[in-house]
mmCIF file of C-alpha atoms in Angstrom:
data_model
loop_
_atom_site.group_PDB
_atom_site.id
_atom_site.type_symbol
_atom_site.label_atom_id
_atom_site.label_comp_id
_atom_site.label_asym_id
_atom_site.label_seq_id
_atom_site.Cartn_x
_atom_site.Cartn_y
_atom_site.Cartn_z
ATOM 1 C CA MET A 1 -9.883 22.595 -7.031
ATOM 2 C CA ALA A 2 -10.090 21.405 -10.628
ATOM 3 C CA PHE A 3 -7.486 23.989 -11.675
ATOM 4 C CA ALA A 4 -4.965 23.214 -8.909
ATOM 5 C CA ARG A 5 -3.442 20.118 -10.526
ATOM 6 C CA GLN A 6 -2.898 21.750 -13.947
ATOM 7 C CA PRO A 7 -4.974 19.125 -15.823
ATOM 8 C CA GLU A 8 -4.695 18.617 -19.581
ATOM 9 C CA LEU A 9 -8.482 18.228 -19.804
ATOM 10 C CA LEU A 10 -11.246 19.917 -17.821
ATOM 11 C CA ILE A 11 -14.837 18.709 -18.116
ATOM 12 C CA LEU A 12 -17.239 21.245 -16.615
ATOM 13 C CA ASP A 13 -21.029 21.166 -16.387
ATOM 14 C CA GLU A 14 -22.605 24.618 -15.992
ATOM 15 C CA PRO A 15 -19.400 26.017 -14.445
ATOM 16 C CA SER A 16 -20.842 29.462 -13.694
ATOM 17 C CA GLU A 17 -24.010 28.193 -12.025
ATOM 18 C CA GLY A 18 -24.532 29.930 -8.690
ATOM 19 C CA LEU A 19 -21.712 32.451 -9.133
ATOM 20 C CA ASP A 20 -22.181 36.192 -8.843
ATOM 21 C CA PRO A 21 -21.102 38.383 -11.814
ATOM 22 C CA GLY A 22 -17.634 38.939 -10.303
ATOM 23 C CA GLY A 23 -17.157 35.209 -9.782
ATOM 24 C CA ILE A 24 -18.309 34.490 -13.327
ATOM 25 C CA GLU A 25 -15.822 37.007 -14.728
ATOM 26 C CA GLU A 26 -12.983 35.505 -12.704
ATOM 27 C CA LEU A 27 -13.910 31.981 -13.799
ATOM 28 C CA LEU A 28 -14.060 32.990 -17.471
ATOM 29 C CA GLU A 29 -10.664 34.713 -17.245
ATOM 30 C CA ILE A 30 -9.161 31.565 -15.711
ATOM 31 C CA LEU A 31 -10.716 29.367 -18.396
ATOM 32 C CA VAL A 32 -9.427 31.590 -21.190
ATOM 33 C CA ALA A 33 -5.946 31.584 -19.625
ATOM 34 C CA ARG A 34 -5.971 27.787 -19.220
ATOM 35 C CA CYS A 35 -7.034 27.333 -22.841
ATOM 36 C CA ALA A 36 -4.190 29.625 -23.939
ATOM 37 C CA GLU A 37 -1.802 27.407 -21.955
ATOM 38 C CA GLY A 38 -3.016 24.307 -23.826
ATOM 39 C CA THR A 39 -5.638 22.898 -21.482
ATOM 40 C CA THR A 40 -8.622 21.423 -23.292
ATOM 41 C CA VAL A 41 -11.850 22.624 -21.710
ATOM 42 C CA PHE A 42 -15.077 20.777 -22.462
ATOM 43 C CA PHE A 43 -18.084 22.410 -20.871
ATOM 44 C CA SER A 44 -21.820 22.465 -21.148
ATOM 45 C CA SER A 45 -23.691 25.659 -20.460
ATOM 46 C CA HIS A 46 -26.974 27.386 -21.115
ATOM 47 C CA GLN A 47 -25.180 30.730 -20.803
ATOM 48 C CA ILE A 48 -24.622 31.334 -24.510
ATOM 49 C CA ALA A 49 -22.648 34.570 -24.075
ATOM 50 C CA GLU A 50 -20.142 32.644 -21.945
ATOM 51 C CA VAL A 51 -19.890 29.902 -24.554
ATOM 52 C CA GLU A 52 -19.340 32.444 -27.318
ATOM 53 C CA ARG A 53 -16.613 34.152 -25.311
ATOM 54 C CA ILE A 54 -14.624 31.002 -24.532
ATOM 55 C CA ALA A 55 -15.360 28.270 -27.066
ATOM 56 C CA ASP A 56 -13.456 27.480 -30.234
ATOM 57 C CA GLN A 57 -15.868 24.709 -31.223
ATOM 58 C CA VAL A 58 -19.602 24.611 -30.473
ATOM 59 C CA CYS A 59 -22.043 21.739 -30.469
ATOM 60 C CA ILE A 60 -25.731 22.434 -29.979
ATOM 61 C CA LEU A 61 -27.893 19.618 -28.667
ATOM 62 C CA HIS A 62 -31.669 19.688 -28.789
ATOM 63 C CA SER A 63 -33.895 16.890 -27.514
ATOM 64 C CA GLY A 64 -30.874 14.608 -27.298
ATOM 65 C CA ARG A 65 -29.806 15.205 -30.918
ATOM 66 C CA LEU A 66 -26.821 17.063 -32.298
ATOM 67 C CA VAL A 67 -28.202 19.932 -34.412
ATOM 68 C CA LEU A 68 -24.979 21.904 -34.932
ATOM 69 C CA ASP A 69 -21.260 21.160 -34.747
ATOM 70 C CA SER A 70 -19.128 24.052 -35.943
ATOM 71 C CA SER A 71 -16.217 26.242 -35.035
ATOM 72 C CA VAL A 72 -17.160 29.613 -33.587
ATOM 73 C CA ASP A 73 -15.000 31.275 -36.248
ATOM 74 C CA ASP A 74 -16.962 29.531 -39.030
ATOM 75 C CA LEU A 75 -20.249 30.627 -37.468
ATOM 76 C CA ARG A 76 -19.010 34.212 -37.202
ATOM 77 C CA GLN A 77 -17.899 34.217 -40.841
ATOM 78 C CA SER A 78 -20.931 32.545 -42.382
ATOM 79 C CA TYR A 79 -24.036 33.645 -40.436
ATOM 80 C CA ARG A 80 -25.526 37.030 -41.285
ATOM 81 C CA ARG A 81 -28.757 38.888 -40.630
ATOM 82 C CA ILE A 82 -29.843 40.716 -43.779
ATOM 83 C CA ASP A 83 -32.493 43.388 -43.270
ATOM 84 C CA LEU A 84 -34.124 44.693 -46.428
ATOM 85 C CA VAL A 85 -36.664 47.413 -47.216
ATOM 86 C CA PHE A 86 -38.620 47.396 -50.477
ATOM 87 C CA PRO A 87 -41.072 49.801 -52.138
ATOM 88 C CA SER A 88 -43.354 46.770 -52.468
ATOM 89 C CA ILE A 89 -42.457 43.498 -50.810
ATOM 90 C CA PRO A 90 -41.376 40.660 -53.132
ATOM 91 C CA PRO A 91 -42.558 37.078 -52.554
ATOM 92 C CA GLU A 92 -40.660 35.358 -49.736
ATOM 93 C CA HIS A 93 -40.124 32.240 -51.848
ATOM 94 C CA ASP A 94 -37.816 34.243 -54.156
ATOM 95 C CA PHE A 95 -35.406 34.526 -51.205
ATOM 96 C CA ARG A 96 -35.645 30.938 -49.958
ATOM 97 C CA ILE A 97 -32.442 29.726 -51.563
ATOM 98 C CA ALA A 98 -29.577 27.531 -50.353
ATOM 99 C CA GLY A 99 -28.044 28.868 -47.147
ATOM 100 C CA ILE A 100 -31.141 30.772 -46.051
ATOM 101 C CA GLU A 101 -32.333 29.655 -42.641
ATOM 102 C CA GLU A 102 -35.250 32.040 -42.110
ATOM 103 C CA VAL A 103 -37.202 34.712 -43.987
ATOM 104 C CA ARG A 104 -39.574 37.039 -42.125
ATOM 105 C CA THR A 105 -41.668 39.752 -43.727
ATOM 106 C CA ARG A 106 -43.373 42.672 -42.031
ATOM 107 C CA GLY A 107 -44.861 45.453 -44.121
ATOM 108 C CA HIS A 108 -42.196 46.647 -46.560
ATOM 109 C CA GLN A 109 -39.399 45.023 -44.553
ATOM 110 C CA MET A 110 -37.850 41.601 -44.917
ATOM 111 C CA SER A 111 -35.403 40.062 -42.448
ATOM 112 C CA ILE A 112 -33.319 37.091 -43.541
ATOM 113 C CA LEU A 113 -31.079 34.831 -41.459
ATOM 114 C CA ALA A 114 -28.399 33.406 -43.734
ATOM 115 C CA SER A 115 -25.869 30.701 -42.937
ATOM 116 C CA GLY A 116 -24.328 31.303 -46.339
ATOM 117 C CA ASN A 117 -25.113 32.758 -49.755
ATOM 118 C CA ALA A 118 -25.557 36.321 -48.469
ATOM 119 C CA GLU A 119 -24.217 37.706 -51.766
ATOM 120 C CA ALA A 120 -27.045 36.008 -53.684
ATOM 121 C CA VAL A 121 -29.608 37.518 -51.309
ATOM 122 C CA VAL A 122 -28.155 40.988 -51.853
ATOM 123 C CA ALA A 123 -28.219 40.468 -55.629
ATOM 124 C CA ARG A 124 -31.896 39.443 -55.466
ATOM 125 C CA ALA A 125 -32.652 42.408 -53.247
ATOM 126 C CA HIS A 126 -31.167 44.695 -55.907
ATOM 127 C CA ASP A 127 -33.266 42.917 -58.568
ATOM 128 C CA PHE A 128 -36.384 43.783 -56.550
ATOM 129 C CA GLN A 129 -35.240 47.432 -56.089
ATOM 130 C CA ALA A 130 -34.512 47.269 -52.355
ATOM 131 C CA THR A 131 -34.284 50.770 -50.923
ATOM 132 C CA SER A 132 -32.217 49.630 -47.932
ATOM 133 C CA ILE A 133 -29.878 46.678 -47.373
ATOM 134 C CA ASP A 134 -28.298 46.161 -43.955
ATOM 135 C CA ILE A 135 -26.047 43.157 -43.296
ATOM 136 C CA THR A 136 -24.918 42.380 -39.743
ATOM 137 C CA PRO A 137 -23.107 39.501 -38.048
ATOM 138 C CA VAL A 138 -25.243 37.127 -36.021
ATOM 139 C CA ALA A 139 -24.634 36.243 -32.374
ATOM 140 C CA LEU A 140 -24.407 32.617 -31.288
ATOM 141 C CA ARG A 141 -27.676 33.122 -29.401
ATOM 142 C CA ASP A 142 -29.534 33.731 -32.684
ATOM 143 C CA VAL A 143 -27.967 30.653 -34.281
ATOM 144 C CA PHE A 144 -28.945 28.592 -31.230
ATOM 145 C CA LEU A 145 -32.549 29.832 -31.306
ATOM 146 C CA GLN A 146 -32.858 29.090 -35.024
ATOM 147 C CA LYS A 147 -31.395 25.585 -34.742
ATOM 148 C CA VAL A 148 -33.632 24.716 -31.797
ATOM 149 C CA LYS A 149 -36.692 26.140 -33.577
ATOM 150 C CA GLU A 150 -36.134 24.045 -36.705
ATOM 151 C CA ASN A 151 -35.930 20.747 -34.834
#
């Protein structure tokens, strides 16, 4: 019913709640089409994959506080997971530089979540003779989990 009047603004709370997978797909297709036609869609959802598929701008709230406000494009360009393997693991604190959200070490492997400064991490990894460097984009789900964990 909300779509029938061609509104300029739609405010939806958990729009896919209670829908089967086919209904969710149809709803998402309609939302994407409406956005392309100029309708502003503001929605809240715990279904992060749906948010990532539709949203241009994302706000993450945790315990009533805004912990992230960013465009999805900016998140996709800046966040990276950097997985490193070393002959002997360097101290974690050498990788805790600006733009590094998380550093985890396990054996000879180090996994770093970066919101920026990935080039500096790679340079440091080379300085410590990393035998493997793998850089991958990060899904919105991982950003959400990190932001909620820090607060």
